Coordinates of C-alpha atoms in Angstrom, one line a residue:
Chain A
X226 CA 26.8 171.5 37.4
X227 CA 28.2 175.2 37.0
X228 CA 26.2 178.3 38.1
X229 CA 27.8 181.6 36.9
X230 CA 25.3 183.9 39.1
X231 CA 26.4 187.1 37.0
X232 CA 25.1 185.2 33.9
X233 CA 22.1 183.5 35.9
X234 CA 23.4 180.6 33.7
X235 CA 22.5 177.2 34.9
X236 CA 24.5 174.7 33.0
X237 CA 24.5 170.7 33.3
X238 CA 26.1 167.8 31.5
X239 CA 24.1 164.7 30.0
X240 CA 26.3 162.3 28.6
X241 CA 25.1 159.3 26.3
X242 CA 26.2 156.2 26.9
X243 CA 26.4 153.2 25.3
X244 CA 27.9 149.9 23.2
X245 CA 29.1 151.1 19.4
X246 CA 26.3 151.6 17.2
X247 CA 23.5 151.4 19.9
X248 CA 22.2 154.9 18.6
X249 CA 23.7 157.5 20.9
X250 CA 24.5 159.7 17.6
X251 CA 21.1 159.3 16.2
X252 CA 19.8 160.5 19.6
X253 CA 21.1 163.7 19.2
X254 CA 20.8 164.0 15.3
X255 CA 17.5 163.6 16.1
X256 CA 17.2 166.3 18.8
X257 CA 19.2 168.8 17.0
X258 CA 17.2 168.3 13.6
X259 CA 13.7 168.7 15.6
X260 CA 14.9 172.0 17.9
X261 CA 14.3 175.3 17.3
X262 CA 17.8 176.6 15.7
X263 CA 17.6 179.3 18.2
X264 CA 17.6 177.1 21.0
X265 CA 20.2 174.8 20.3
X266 CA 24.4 175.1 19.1
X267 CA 25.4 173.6 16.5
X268 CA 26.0 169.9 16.4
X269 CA 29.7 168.9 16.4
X270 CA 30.6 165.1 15.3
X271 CA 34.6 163.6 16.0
X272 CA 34.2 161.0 13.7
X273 CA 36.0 158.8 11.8
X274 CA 35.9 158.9 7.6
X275 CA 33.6 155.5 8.2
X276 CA 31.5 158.0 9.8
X277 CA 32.1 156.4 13.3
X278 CA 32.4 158.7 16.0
X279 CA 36.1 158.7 17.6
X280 CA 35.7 161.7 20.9
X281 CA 32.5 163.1 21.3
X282 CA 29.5 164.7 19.7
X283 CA 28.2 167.4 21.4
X284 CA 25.1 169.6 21.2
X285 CA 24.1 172.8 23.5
X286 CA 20.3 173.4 24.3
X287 CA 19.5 176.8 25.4
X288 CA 16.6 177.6 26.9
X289 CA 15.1 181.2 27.5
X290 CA 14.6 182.3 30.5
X291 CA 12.8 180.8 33.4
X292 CA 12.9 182.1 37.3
X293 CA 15.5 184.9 36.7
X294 CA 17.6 181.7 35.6
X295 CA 19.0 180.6 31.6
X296 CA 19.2 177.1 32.0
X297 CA 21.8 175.0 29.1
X298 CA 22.2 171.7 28.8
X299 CA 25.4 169.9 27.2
X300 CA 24.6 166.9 25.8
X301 CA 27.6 164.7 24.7
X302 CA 27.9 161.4 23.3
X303 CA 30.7 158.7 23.9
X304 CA 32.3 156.7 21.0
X305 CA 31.0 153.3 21.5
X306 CA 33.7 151.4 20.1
X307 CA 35.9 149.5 22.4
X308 CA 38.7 150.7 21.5
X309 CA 38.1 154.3 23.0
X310 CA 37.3 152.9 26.4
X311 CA 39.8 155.7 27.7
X312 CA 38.3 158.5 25.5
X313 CA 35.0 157.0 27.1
X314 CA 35.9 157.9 30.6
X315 CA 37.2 161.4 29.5
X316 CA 33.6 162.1 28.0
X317 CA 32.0 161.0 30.9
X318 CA 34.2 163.9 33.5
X319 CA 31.5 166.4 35.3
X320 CA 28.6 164.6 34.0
X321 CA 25.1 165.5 35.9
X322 CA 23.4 162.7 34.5
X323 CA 23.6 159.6 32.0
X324 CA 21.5 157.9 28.9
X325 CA 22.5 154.5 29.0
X326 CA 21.2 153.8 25.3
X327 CA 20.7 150.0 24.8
X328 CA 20.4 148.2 21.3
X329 CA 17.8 145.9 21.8
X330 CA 19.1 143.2 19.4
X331 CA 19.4 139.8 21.0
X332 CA 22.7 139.7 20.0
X333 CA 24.2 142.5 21.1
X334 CA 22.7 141.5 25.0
X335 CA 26.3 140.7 25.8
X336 CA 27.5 144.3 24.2
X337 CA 24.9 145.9 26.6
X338 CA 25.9 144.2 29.6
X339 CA 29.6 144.9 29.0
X340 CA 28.7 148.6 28.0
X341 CA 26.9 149.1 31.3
X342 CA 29.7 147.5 33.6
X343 CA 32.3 149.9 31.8
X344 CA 30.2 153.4 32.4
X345 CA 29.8 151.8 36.4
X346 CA 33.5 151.1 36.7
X347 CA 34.3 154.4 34.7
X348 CA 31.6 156.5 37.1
X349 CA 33.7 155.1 40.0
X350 CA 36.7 155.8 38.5
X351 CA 36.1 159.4 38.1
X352 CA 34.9 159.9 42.4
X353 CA 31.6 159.8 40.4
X354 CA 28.7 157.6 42.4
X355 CA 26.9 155.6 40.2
X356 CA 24.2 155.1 42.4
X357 CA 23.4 158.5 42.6
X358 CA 23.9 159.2 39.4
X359 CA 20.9 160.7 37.9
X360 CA 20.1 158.0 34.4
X361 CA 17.6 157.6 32.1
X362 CA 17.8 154.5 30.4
X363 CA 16.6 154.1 26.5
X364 CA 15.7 150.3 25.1
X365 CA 16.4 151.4 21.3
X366 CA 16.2 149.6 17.8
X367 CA 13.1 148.3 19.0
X368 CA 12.0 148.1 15.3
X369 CA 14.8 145.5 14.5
X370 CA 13.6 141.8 14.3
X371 CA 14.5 139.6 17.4
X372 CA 14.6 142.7 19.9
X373 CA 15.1 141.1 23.6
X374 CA 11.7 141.1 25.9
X375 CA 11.7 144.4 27.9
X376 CA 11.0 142.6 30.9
X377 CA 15.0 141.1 30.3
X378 CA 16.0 144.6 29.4
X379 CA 14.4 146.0 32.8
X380 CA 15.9 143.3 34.9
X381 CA 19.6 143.8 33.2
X382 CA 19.4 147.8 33.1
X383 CA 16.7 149.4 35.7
X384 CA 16.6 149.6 39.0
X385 CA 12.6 150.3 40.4
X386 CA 13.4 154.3 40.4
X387 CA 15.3 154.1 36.9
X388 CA 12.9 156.1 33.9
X389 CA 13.2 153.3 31.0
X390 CA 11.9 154.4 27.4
X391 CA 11.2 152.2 24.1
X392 CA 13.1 154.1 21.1
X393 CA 13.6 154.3 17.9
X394 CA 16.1 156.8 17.5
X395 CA 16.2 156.6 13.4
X396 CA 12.6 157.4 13.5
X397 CA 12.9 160.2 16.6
X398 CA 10.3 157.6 18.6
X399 CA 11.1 158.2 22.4
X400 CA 14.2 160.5 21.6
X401 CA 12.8 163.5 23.2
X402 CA 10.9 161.4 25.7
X403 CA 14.1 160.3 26.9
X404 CA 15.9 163.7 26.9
X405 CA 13.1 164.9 29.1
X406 CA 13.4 162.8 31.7
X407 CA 16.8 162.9 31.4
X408 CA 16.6 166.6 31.9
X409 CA 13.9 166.4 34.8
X410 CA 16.3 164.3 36.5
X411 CA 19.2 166.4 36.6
X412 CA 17.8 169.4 37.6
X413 CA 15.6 167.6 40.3
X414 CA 19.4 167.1 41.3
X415 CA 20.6 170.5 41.2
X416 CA 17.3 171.3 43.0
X417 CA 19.3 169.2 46.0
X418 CA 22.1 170.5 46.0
X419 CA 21.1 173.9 46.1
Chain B
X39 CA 5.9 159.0 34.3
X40 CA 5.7 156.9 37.0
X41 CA 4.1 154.0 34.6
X42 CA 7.1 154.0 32.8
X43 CA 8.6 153.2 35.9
X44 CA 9.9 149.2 36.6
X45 CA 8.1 147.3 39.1
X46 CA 8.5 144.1 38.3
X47 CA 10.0 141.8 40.9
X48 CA 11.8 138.6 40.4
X49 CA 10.0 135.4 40.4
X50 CA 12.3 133.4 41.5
X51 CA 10.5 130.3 42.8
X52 CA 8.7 130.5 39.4
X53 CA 12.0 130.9 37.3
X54 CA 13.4 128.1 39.0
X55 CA 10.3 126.2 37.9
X56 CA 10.6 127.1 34.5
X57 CA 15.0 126.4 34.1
X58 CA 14.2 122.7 35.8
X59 CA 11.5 122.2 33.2
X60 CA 13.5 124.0 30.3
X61 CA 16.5 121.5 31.2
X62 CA 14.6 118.9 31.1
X63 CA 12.7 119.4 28.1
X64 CA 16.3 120.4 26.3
X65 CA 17.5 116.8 27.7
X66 CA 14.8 115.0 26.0
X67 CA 15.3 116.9 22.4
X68 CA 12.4 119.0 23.2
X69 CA 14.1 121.7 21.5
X70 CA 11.2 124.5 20.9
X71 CA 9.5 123.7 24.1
X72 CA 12.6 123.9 26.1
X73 CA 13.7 127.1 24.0
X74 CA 10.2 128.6 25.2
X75 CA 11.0 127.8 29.3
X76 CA 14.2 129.3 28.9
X77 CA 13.4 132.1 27.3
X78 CA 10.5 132.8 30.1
X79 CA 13.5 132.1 32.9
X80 CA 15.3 134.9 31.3
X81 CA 12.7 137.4 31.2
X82 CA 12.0 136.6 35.0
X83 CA 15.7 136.6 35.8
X84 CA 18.0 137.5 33.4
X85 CA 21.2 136.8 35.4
X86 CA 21.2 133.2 35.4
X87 CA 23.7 131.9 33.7
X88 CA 22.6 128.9 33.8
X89 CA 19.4 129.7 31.4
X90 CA 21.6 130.9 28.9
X91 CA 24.1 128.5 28.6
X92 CA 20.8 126.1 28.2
X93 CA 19.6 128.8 25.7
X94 CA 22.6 127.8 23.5
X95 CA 22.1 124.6 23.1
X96 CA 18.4 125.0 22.1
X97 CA 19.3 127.6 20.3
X98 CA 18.0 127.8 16.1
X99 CA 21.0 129.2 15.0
X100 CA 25.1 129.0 15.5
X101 CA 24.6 132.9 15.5
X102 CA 21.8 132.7 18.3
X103 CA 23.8 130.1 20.6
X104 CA 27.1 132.2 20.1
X105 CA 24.3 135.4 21.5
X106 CA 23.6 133.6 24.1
X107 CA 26.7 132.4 25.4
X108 CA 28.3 136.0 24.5
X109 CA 25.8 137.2 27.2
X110 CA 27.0 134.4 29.7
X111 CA 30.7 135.9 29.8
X112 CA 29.2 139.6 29.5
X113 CA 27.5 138.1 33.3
X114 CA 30.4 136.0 34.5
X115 CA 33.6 136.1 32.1
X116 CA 34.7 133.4 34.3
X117 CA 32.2 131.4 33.2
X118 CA 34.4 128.2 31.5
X119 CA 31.5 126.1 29.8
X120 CA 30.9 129.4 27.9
X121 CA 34.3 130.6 27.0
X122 CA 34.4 126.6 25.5
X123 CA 31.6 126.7 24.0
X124 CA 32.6 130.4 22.4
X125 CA 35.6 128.4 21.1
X126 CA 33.7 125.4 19.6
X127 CA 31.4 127.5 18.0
X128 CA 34.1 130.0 16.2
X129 CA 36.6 126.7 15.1
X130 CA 33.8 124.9 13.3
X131 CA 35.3 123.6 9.9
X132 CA 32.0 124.9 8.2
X133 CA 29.0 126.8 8.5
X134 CA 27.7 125.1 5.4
X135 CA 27.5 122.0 8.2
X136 CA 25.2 123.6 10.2
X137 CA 22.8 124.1 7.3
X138 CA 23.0 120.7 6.4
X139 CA 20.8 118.5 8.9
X140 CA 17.9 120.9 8.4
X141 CA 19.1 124.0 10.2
X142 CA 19.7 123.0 13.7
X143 CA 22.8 122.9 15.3
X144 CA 24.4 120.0 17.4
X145 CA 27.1 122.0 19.6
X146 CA 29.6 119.3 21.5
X147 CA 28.9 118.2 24.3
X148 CA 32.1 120.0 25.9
X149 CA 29.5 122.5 25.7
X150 CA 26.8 121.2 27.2
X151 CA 25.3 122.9 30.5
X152 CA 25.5 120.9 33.7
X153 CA 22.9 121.5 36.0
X154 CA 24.8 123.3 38.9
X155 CA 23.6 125.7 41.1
X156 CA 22.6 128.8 39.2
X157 CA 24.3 131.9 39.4
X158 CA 26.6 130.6 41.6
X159 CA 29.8 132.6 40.3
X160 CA 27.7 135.3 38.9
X161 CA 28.8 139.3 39.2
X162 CA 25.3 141.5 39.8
X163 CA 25.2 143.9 37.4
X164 CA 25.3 147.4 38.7
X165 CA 22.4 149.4 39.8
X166 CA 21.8 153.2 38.9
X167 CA 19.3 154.9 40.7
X168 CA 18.4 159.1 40.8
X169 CA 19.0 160.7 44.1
X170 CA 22.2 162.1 46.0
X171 CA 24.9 164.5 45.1
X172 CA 27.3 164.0 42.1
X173 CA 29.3 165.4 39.7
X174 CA 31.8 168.5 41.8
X175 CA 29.5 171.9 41.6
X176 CA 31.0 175.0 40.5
X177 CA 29.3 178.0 41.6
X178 CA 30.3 181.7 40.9
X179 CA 29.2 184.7 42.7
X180 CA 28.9 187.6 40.8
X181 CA 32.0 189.0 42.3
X182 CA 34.0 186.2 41.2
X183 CA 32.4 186.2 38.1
X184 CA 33.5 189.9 37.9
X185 CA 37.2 189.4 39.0
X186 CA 37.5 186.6 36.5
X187 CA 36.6 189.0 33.8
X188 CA 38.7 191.5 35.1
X189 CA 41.7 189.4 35.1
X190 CA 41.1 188.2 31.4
X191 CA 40.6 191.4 30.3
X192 CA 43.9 192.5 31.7
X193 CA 45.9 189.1 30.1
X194 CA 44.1 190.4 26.8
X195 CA 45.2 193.8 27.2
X196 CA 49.1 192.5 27.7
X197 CA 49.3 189.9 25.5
X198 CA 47.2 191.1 22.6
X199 CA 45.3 188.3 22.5
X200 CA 42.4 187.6 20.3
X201 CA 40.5 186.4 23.2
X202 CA 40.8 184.3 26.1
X203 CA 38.4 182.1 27.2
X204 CA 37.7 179.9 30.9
X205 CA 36.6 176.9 30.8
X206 CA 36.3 173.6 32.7
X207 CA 37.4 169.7 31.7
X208 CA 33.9 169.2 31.7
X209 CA 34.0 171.3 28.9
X210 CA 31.9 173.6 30.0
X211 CA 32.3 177.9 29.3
X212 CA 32.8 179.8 32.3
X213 CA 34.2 183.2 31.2
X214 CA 35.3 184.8 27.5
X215 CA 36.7 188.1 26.9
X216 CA 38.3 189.2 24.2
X217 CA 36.5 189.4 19.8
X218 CA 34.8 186.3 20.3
X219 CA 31.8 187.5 18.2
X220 CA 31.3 184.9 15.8
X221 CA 33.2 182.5 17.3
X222 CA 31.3 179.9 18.8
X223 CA 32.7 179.7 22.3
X224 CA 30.7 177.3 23.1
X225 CA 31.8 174.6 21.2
X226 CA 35.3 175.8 21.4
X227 CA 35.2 175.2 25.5
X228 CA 33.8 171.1 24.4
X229 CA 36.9 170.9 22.0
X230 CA 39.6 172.2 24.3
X231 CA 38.5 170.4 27.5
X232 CA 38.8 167.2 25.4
X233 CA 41.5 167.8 23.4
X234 CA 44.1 168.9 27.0
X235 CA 42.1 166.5 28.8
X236 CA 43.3 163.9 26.1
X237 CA 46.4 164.9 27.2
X238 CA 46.3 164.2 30.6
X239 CA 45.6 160.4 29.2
X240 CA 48.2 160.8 27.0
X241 CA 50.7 161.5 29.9
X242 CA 49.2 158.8 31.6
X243 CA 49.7 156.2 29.0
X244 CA 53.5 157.3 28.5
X245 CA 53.9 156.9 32.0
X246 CA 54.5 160.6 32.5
X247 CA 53.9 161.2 36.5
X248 CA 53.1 164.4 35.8
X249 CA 50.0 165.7 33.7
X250 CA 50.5 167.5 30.4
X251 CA 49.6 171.1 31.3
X252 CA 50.5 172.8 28.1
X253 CA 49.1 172.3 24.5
X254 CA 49.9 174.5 22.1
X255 CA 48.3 174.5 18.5
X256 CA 49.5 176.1 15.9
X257 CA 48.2 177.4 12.8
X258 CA 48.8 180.2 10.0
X259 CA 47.3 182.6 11.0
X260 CA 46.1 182.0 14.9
X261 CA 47.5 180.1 17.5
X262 CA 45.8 178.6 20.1
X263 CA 46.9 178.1 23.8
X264 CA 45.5 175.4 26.4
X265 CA 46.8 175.4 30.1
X266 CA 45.2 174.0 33.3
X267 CA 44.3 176.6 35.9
X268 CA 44.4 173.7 39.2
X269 CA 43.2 170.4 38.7
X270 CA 39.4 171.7 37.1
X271 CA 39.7 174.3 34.9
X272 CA 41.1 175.3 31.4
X273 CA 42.2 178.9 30.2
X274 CA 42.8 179.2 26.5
X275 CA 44.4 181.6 24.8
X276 CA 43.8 182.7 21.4
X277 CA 46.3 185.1 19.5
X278 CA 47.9 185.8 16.1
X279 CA 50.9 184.4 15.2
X280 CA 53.5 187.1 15.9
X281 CA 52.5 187.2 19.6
X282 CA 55.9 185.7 21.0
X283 CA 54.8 182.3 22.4
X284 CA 57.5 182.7 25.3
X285 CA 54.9 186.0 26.1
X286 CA 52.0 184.4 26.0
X287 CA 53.1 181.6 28.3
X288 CA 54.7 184.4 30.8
X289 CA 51.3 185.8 30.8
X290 CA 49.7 182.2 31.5
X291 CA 51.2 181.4 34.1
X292 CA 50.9 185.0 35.9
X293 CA 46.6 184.7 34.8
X294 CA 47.1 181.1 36.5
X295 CA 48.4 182.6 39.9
X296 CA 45.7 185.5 39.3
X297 CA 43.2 183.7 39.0
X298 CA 43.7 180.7 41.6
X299 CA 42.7 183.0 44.4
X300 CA 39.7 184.2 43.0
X301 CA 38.0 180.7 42.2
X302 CA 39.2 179.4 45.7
X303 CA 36.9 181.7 47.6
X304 CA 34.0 180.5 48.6
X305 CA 30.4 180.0 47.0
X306 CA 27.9 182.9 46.5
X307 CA 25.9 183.8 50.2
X308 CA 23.4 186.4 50.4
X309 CA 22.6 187.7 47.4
X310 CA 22.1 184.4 45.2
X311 CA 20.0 182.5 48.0
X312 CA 16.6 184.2 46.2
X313 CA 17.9 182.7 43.3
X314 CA 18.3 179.3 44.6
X315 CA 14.9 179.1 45.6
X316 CA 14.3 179.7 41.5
X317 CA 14.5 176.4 40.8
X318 CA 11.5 175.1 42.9
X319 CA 8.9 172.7 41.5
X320 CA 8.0 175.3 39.3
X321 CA 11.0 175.7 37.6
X322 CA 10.7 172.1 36.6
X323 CA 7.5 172.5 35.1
X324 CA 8.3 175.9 33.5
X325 CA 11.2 174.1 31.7
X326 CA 9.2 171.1 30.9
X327 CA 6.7 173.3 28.6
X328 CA 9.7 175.4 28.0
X329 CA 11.3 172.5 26.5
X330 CA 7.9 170.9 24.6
X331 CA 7.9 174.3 23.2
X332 CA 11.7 174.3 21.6
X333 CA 10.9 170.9 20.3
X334 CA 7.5 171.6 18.6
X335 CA 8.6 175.0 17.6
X336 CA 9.6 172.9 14.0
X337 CA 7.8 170.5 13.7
X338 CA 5.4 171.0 10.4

């Protein structure tokens, strides 16, 4: 979190997480396509020529005005593939709160669970708690054939307090839904720590 | 929200129920049946191993099992019968065999399940939950903000820089002084925190002790400089390319020493604390329409 009190600027960091091609990009396509162009930055992709990203996307919200206060939100994505574990972490440094975004094919369960364990170990490693850690997480692709039950889903991926959202990201179904709560989240947070 | 909210508890007396039956069912070549109990065990507790390992031997498809005992390692990668039966399933001669004795699979029976205790070995998966502190806060009064400005307006002044901007590694913009109209500054702040904090990796990986603290990139007609300011923050430097770099570096590291002082004093007091009581309930419901408003503002 970063308050510039000259600017009245309240600025947080949501970071979307998840295994390679769970959606994360889609998310914020989806977001930036459906905001008002005044509101938002523009939306900067590191990808690769396959079109895969390789650092980061990352997409500014600005809000007008509320309580004497400008609040912005930084919304980032990490490349899912494993090979950018380490750029993984470095996306995830300063982050107010999390996506976990889970492709709910029943064979990438295992790609999930591994995801997960990673962005845990990675919170950790960065003097981040993860049990604090404000997160929001989406069940997507839930239009594919042979998604997992939700009820596995919740049981791998939510604790009782965790907000948990059906998505389908291609479609903008619980994209916004999922920002919201992601957003209500982080600045109950920064309500605390005030 | 709150419906949206998990409640469901484990059954565990239940799920036990269910594996037993699922086993037995598999051991009699019950196969849909015992697909069906398994299935249910995992929905009611999706860290048994044991269910899943079961799962891939009742499983309809090579691809399925191989699912199924993927998610076994993702629980426990310790978990042998699995990495075996990972092994048996990639070194099969031929898929076309699989197709042959009308679709179902027959894995070996190296990789059949025993029925051990399960979970025994198992890792829980982590927990996230919303409440507590986090991420470090940086707060500036608007004195510091002030001073900050000051002393990037004095670096631009010297160096002739195009502008200068302050950021952090979280990539986010603190400060910018300097022609940064129609530059998105923004944006710029995301790149450079990733690109010097890809450094720091980098030094890491090379088995530098020290982290990279200088990037410079150069270009035809602009360069671009990225230093640390202490372990959080970013300051970079924009200028044309007849600015002598050795200048611009002097400069940096004078800014560096400058500005050290002013970020190490403490947090905002008296005149910010009727702004921290801003962002009240009310705030959270003035950005919730706030935000239903951005959204809907394009919609057709």
């Amino acid at each position: 979190m970063f308050i510039n009190w000259k600017l009245r600027e309240l600025n947080l960091k949501i970071v979307y997480y998840g295994p390679a091609l769970s959606g994360k990009t889609t998310n914020l396509q989806y977001i930036y396509a459906r905001t008002n162009p005044k509101l938002r930055s523009e939306l900067v992709s590191l990808k690769t020529q396959e079109d895969r990203t390789i650092f980061f996307d990352f997409l500014q919200l600005e809000l007008g005005e509320i309580k004497g206060l400008k609040p912005k939100f930084n919304l980032y994505t990490v490349p899912g593939q494993v090979m950018y574990e380490a750029t993984r972490r470095l996306v995830l440094q300063g982050a107010d709160g999390v996506v976990f975004v889970v492709d709910s094919q029943m064979n990438r369960l295992a790609d999930n669970i591994h995801a997960f364990k990673m962005m845990h170990r990675h919170l950790l490693g960065l003097g981040l708690d993860p049990q604090r850690m404000p997160c929001v997480v989406q069940f997507n692709k839930r239009d594919l054939p042979n998604p997992a039950p939700i009820p596995v889903l919740q049981r791998l991926f939510v604790s009782d307090s965790t907000p948990w959202f059906e998505s389908v990201a291609t479609e903008g179904v619980g994209v916004f839904e999922t920002l919201k709560a992601a957003i209500g989240l982080v600045v109950s947070m920064a309500q605390q720590q005030l | 929200m709150t419906d949206r909210l998990q409640t469901k508890e484990p059954s565990p007396s239940l799920a036990d129920q269910a594996l037993e039956a699922g086993i037995q069912a598999a051991r009699t070549g019950q196969k849909k049946f015992a697909r069906q109990l398994l299935l249910k065990v995992t929905e009611l507790d999706p860290m048994r191993e044991e269910a899943w390992l079961w799962l891939s031997w009742v499983a309809e498809s090579p691809e399925e099992a191989l699912a199924y005992l993927q998610t076994v390692l993702a629980l426990n990668p310790d978990n042998r019968q699995a990495q075996e039966g990972i092994r048996w399933l990639q070194n099969r001669p031929s898929p076309e065999k699989d197709r042959g004795s009308g679709g179902e699979h027959e894995p070996s029976l190296a990789v059949a399940p025993t029925a051990g205790p399960p979970g025994a070995e198992m890792e829980p998966l982590p927990v996230m939950s919303p409440s507590g502190e986090l991420a470090p806060t940086l707060v500036l009064s608007v004195e510091q903000a002030e001073a900050i400005d000051r002393c990037l307006d004095s670096i631009a002044a010297n160096s002739g820089a195009h502008c200068i901007i302050l950021a952090d590694v979280a990539g986010r913009l603190i400060a910018e002084r300097g022609h940064t109209s129609g530059m998105n500054t923004q944006v710029l702040s995301a790149l450079a925190a990733g690109e010097l904090v890809a450094t720091h990796e980098l030094a890491r990986l090379v088995g530098e002790p020290a982290r990279f603290r200088l990037l410079l990139n150069e270009g035809e007609n602009h360069n671009v400089y990225l230093s640390d300011v202490g372990e959080q923050l970013i300051l970079i430097i924009v200028f044309d390319t007849k600015t002598p770099i050795g200048m611009v570096r002097l400069l940096l590291k004078e800014a560096v020493k400058e500005l050290m002082p002013i970020l190490m004093q403490s947090p905002p007091t008296t005149s910010e604390t009727t702004i921290d009581g801003a962002i009240d309930r009310d705030f959270a419901q003035l950005l919730e329409s706030e935000l239903d408003a951005s959204f809907q503002s394009v919609k057709d």
